[in-house]
Amino acid sequence: YDNFDLNDYLAVSDEKQAELDQITDTDEYNTALAAAQYEQWRNKAISDTYEPGSVFKIITLATALEANVVSESSTFYCGGSITVLGRDADDPINCWKTTGHGTQTLAEAAQIYCNVALVEIGLLIGAKTSWDYYHRFGLFDETGIDLGGEADSQWWDEDTFCDPDNESSLAAASFGQTFNVTPLQMITAVSAAANGGYLLKPYVVSSVTDASGNVVLSNERTVVRQVISEETSKRVCAILESVVSADGGTGKNAYVAGYRIAGKTGTTTKTATEAATGKKEYMVSFCGIAPADDPQYAILVILDNPSQDSGIYVSGGNMVAPVVGGMFSEILPYMGVEPEYTEDEKATADVIMPSLVDTGLSDAESQLGDLGLDVRVVGDGDTVTAQLPAANAEIVPGTTVILYTGGAPPGDQVSVPDLSDMTVAEAREALQSVGLFLNSSGATGSSAVVSKQYTDAGEQVAYGSVIKVTFSDSSIQGQY
């Protein structure tokens, strides 16, 4: 955070220090200061636990495929709810779609976040096998990461979970509810499901050297165990990719043109908070994996109690998937992963501006036309003397590029407009009207609208600047 100085790690934020300065008793002050420091240093990814929700369906899916109790051709019926042994018939487990999803395949059950289908899958696996795989995925143990303060997960005891007369715990666990894990345990388990089946010991520091250059500590890839086969892992990734790529997938807002992204959304209520206060709060999340056909990177983002008054439906698909997609859109090119566009993606993907300065005007216009860009010429010359946007800028197709054939662009500052909820065409036109250009990431299509702009509305920027935004598909509102 911008209020934390790594070079002065004992200092607390100015706001907290102002509170501490009101304390006159020395002992009370020191106690309060220590508590403030601990809270500031606390790493929620390893020291806090949470209910993972539907991200955990990745583990249920991997277990079911490995145990050979389901296949891609399996079908499941959702009538809106399901009653399991040990749970009163008047208190069934409900799906978010109370009217039910009907008959669905394994991939469709993952895509549309169907809890009923996942309960059916969990029952097919069985409590004992599920429990064994939770252990194999490392969900009962600390990961051993090279950081302090790692917490442990919170589960039922094995006898309760495996009680043959009560399947309610198994049913709830199958879709990620009524137990707690750390975010680090969750992403480590997901990585095992995606990377070929290998549970790895996570680490932060690659190596430490002394003043003489001698390596005094070194961490290397450490396999704890193989949890599932490489073939099962590939099948898991293929299904998770469909959560992002399929029209009905709840993770489609993590889509990045040219890249194969896999993942799973998650939305859970804080049951303890609701029981204690009567107030409903949420944890929403998305776990993304890329590239789906050769997994190298995994990201887990969790929003703790996001605003319910933002106008965005509270769910992992609407709130978090666009964040992860935006991160992948920067990480993958930076790490040298080359995009591979389909024909449809080529038509909608952002294009890279060529360098046109000192190029003949007709040649420059021809190049831009081939890229799907329009042209506005300023000047009467035959040779391009300047261009907006600059060479190598990434902009949406259909943009009107400005070519100068004499003189230079104005050096004015302009105000960035508010692009909230605009379509691609609307955002492009709104920016062009003030001399700015659009760079996009995220969902495409007629129902895609701006969910985030990276330069705030009203901010002053140079004329000709490129404004990056993320688009989300508004059609998945109401889905988790």
Coordinates of C-alpha atoms in Angstrom, one line a residue, residues 55 91 120 142 156 159 167 217 233 248 278 285 323 328 333 391 394 404-405 469:
V55 CA -13.4 -22.0 -6.8
D91 CA -34.2 -27.6 4.2
E120 CA -24.4 -35.0 -7.2
E142 CA 0.4 -25.8 6.1
W156 CA -14.8 -31.2 10.4
D159 CA -15.6 -39.3 11.6
E167 CA -24.0 -36.7 3.8
L217 CA 20.0 -20.3 0.8
S233 CA -5.0 -32.5 -15.2
G248 CA -22.7 -19.2 -20.8
G278 CA -27.9 -10.5 10.7
S285 CA -13.3 -14.5 -6.0
V323 CA -9.6 -8.0 -12.6
F328 CA -3.2 -11.7 -17.4
P333 CA 2.9 -10.5 -22.9
A391 CA 4.0 4.0 -32.8
E394 CA -2.4 -0.6 -28.9
Y404 CA 0.1 15.1 -39.7
T405 CA 1.7 16.1 -42.9
V469 CA -10.2 0.1 -20.0

